Amino acid sequence: MRVTETLRFDLVSRRLSDLRSKYQDTALQATTGQRVNAPSDDPVATAEASRVRSSLAKAQGNERTITLVKGDVEMAEASLAQAGDVLQRAREIAMAGANGANGADQREALAIEAEQLVSQFIEISNAKGSQGYLFAGTQWDQAAFDANGNFQGNDQQHLVDTGAGEPIAVNVSGAQAFTAAGGREIVQDLRALVDGLKNNSTDAVRNTLDGLQLSHDQVARERSHAGLVLNRLELSQSILSQTDLDLSRRETDVVSADPTATFSRLSQLEGAINNSVTVGRRLLDIGNIQRF
Amino acid sequence: MAGLNGLINIARDALTAQSYGLGVAGQNVSNANTPLYVRREANIETRAFSGQSTGSVSANGIRRAVDAYADRRFFEANSHSGSAKQYDSELQQIETLFNDLGGTGLGSSLDAIFKSFQQLAARPNDTTVRAEVLDKVDVFTTRARQIGDTLSTQMTEMLARARDIAAEANGRASEIAQLNARIVEARQSGQDAADLIDQRNSKLLGFSELVDVRTIEGADGAIMVQSSGTMLIEGSSARTLSVSLDSAGKLQVLASRAGGAQPETDITAGLSGGKLAGIKQARDKALFDVSDRFNKFVFDVATAVNAQHQQGVGLDGSTGLNIFDVGTSYEGAARAVKISEDIFGRPQALGASLDATNLPGGSDNAVLLGKLADVTNVFGNTRTTSQAYGDLVGEIGTARASAKAEVELRGNIFQQAQTTRDSASGVNLDEEMVSLQRYQRAYEAAGKVITTVDGLLEELMAKVGR
């Protein structure tokens, strides 16, 4: 083949241009840390990365959801523990009041304490969380109980998606915990105790014992339910945290550049460019007109 | 055999011929870097007067070292390379719009909407969370409109670029036709027209980058140029290309004769090379497809979200409201989509609950809205939103990757064609240096013949005159 001047110069410039272009691409990978910087770099990886990022966003959304609701469940659980303590104390008072050895004065004193327990119980039942009243069902904007101890909420669920398939209810039902919907109308049981004590009736006080025990069990049951919800949230959080990690790793695997390989490639290309310049110089020097 | 006087004449002819050869070599050296210059060779041959040998030499013009087949391949390869480059360049702009890896895509803003629905389920009566949902919807619609607008602008700009290319091709075609006329004229008057032919090749190279070309050289030196199966340049006349839109809004390329005496020829279907073909392929195939798919994607997403949101009840009791205004047809959906007037500035109207009695803590509808991300409600209910968007981006990436590969392939083919052509027609300075020396030596030798004959004649005169 005849090698013309144009061919010689083109060969050198084209080779250098190719190497510079490859160097530029590799440098971009090194600086961004990404092997794929545009969809055309690897269309399959790009589509996969897009889906992985969506899954990651969803998992992060689920994690955020759990963080947002968990505090309220914890508060509800703590409130139920307090309510349980109140009912425990009420039973103790009832047992003391039912004891025939105690006189009317003592029952009157116990009645005062029992009345305070009613107020305390209503106050606990009207506990507020980050969104409003914790035990009012979904009617967070109004107290679960009015001043007279009448339940004003509903028995509806606050549903959220924690990424564990079906959505779960993250509110503790005040209706189930404190009203006849759960078995016992607890405020009425407490009031019956107050009335029995005030009336100095050992029989009436004794009759409240079973009701108070059932009330206590009812609150304990709902507290246990709150604990289960908390466990479930924590388990989901733990799974999501791992999912988050896995998806992030997957995204990295799909689009990220291997730093060692990238820098090694950069070094190779730098060497190739230097060699190409040296060879090019010699190649062009062959045609030096001085030798004629 | 010539006598001494004849020998002087032969030497004189030799001086003329060798200096002509020197001139041709010098011309080649001067044009070593001139694009498309075809190396000349001096036609030096013995001068024949009669049947008797005289030994005289003459330079009968030049010969262009041209390989017609290599030339044709070169121009055709340039057409295909031009087409591939233009197609790739146009696709690059489309790809940029969907490059989530570079932070310019739509994927993250769509994910953010579904994420905000999840937060709404967690805090259905939180004004800040509600405002954030509206903000995410606004970001998504704004970005979708930007992409839709840019795709539409590209559609218009590609038409303008196609017209510019046609105008440029018309200018080149006219120049080639004029050069055809001058070449024929020069040939008829006995000139070699080599410089004019080189000039025409240069114009033809530019022309072949714009449209596909097939050249046929006539006996008179003029070339005929066929493009898309239609003769565009014939002798000194060239057809004019014009670009318009057909009834489907796609590019239509028409060729018409000067004066418009004959009907226009539609050459659109035959376009197979050059920038015009590249731009047509990018606009009428890739861009139409991407726009269509993107509009369907936006429409399907917005429609699905609207349908679910209509089931919800806002904190203010409103129900049956849309989140997106997107119209009733997918066509133009991306450019039209915006946050619905129903809920714009009204975060309380977001229907997180399916039942008014569950307000303000009802979150079941917000949960369902968030879960729409996992429902196959896009592209004829066959793909989830993330799958559909991944498909769309993947398809664009595949198209661009193919375009890049095509550019490389066509570029390599062009380089091979260029190498073949250059190998046959280019200037090799080594050869020219040798030629210069060869002609110089022959010139010196012819001079020596004259000096020798002159010496002999002088000696003869001296002896005769004694």
PDB file of C-alpha atoms in Angstrom, chain B residues 17 19 49-51 66 72 96 102 106 235 249 252 257 274 289 295 347 376 392 396 413 427:
ATOM      1  CA  ALA B  17      10.030  17.463 -20.848  1.00  0.00           C
ATOM      2  CA  SER B  19      11.323  20.609 -16.516  1.00  0.00           C
ATOM      3  CA  PHE B  49       7.600  12.140 -36.185  1.00  0.00           C
ATOM      4  CA  SER B  50       7.528   9.278 -38.556  1.00  0.00           C
ATOM      5  CA  GLY B  51       8.407   5.644 -38.649  1.00  0.00           C
ATOM      6  CA  VAL B  66      -7.534   8.407  -9.780  1.00  0.00           C
ATOM      7  CA  ARG B  72     -17.324   6.234  -5.333  1.00  0.00           C
ATOM      8  CA  THR B  96     -29.743  13.777  28.136  1.00  0.00           C
ATOM      9  CA  GLY B 102     -26.605  12.561  35.497  1.00  0.00           C
ATOM     10  CA  LEU B 106     -37.758  12.024  35.945  1.00  0.00           C
ATOM     11  CA  GLY B 235     -24.651  18.077 -16.344  1.00  0.00           C
ATOM     12  CA  GLY B 249     -46.305  15.574  10.753  1.00  0.00           C
ATOM     13  CA  GLN B 252     -41.070  14.985   3.520  1.00  0.00           C
ATOM     14  CA  ARG B 257     -36.269  21.169 -11.159  1.00  0.00           C
ATOM     15  CA  GLY B 274     -26.237  11.819   4.698  1.00  0.00           C
ATOM     16  CA  ASP B 289     -41.475   6.923  19.548  1.00  0.00           C
ATOM     17  CA  ASN B 295     -46.810  10.875  26.878  1.00  0.00           C
ATOM     18  CA  PRO B 347     -53.172  20.573  51.077  1.00  0.00           C
ATOM     19  CA  THR B 376     -49.163  -2.495  36.946  1.00  0.00           C
ATOM     20  CA  LEU B 392     -38.313   3.824  28.634  1.00  0.00           C
ATOM     21  CA  ILE B 396     -33.467   5.246  24.845  1.00  0.00           C
ATOM     22  CA  ILE B 413     -15.683   2.154   6.987  1.00  0.00           C
ATOM     23  CA  VAL B 427       0.785  12.453  -2.451  1.00  0.00           C
TER      24      VAL B 427
END
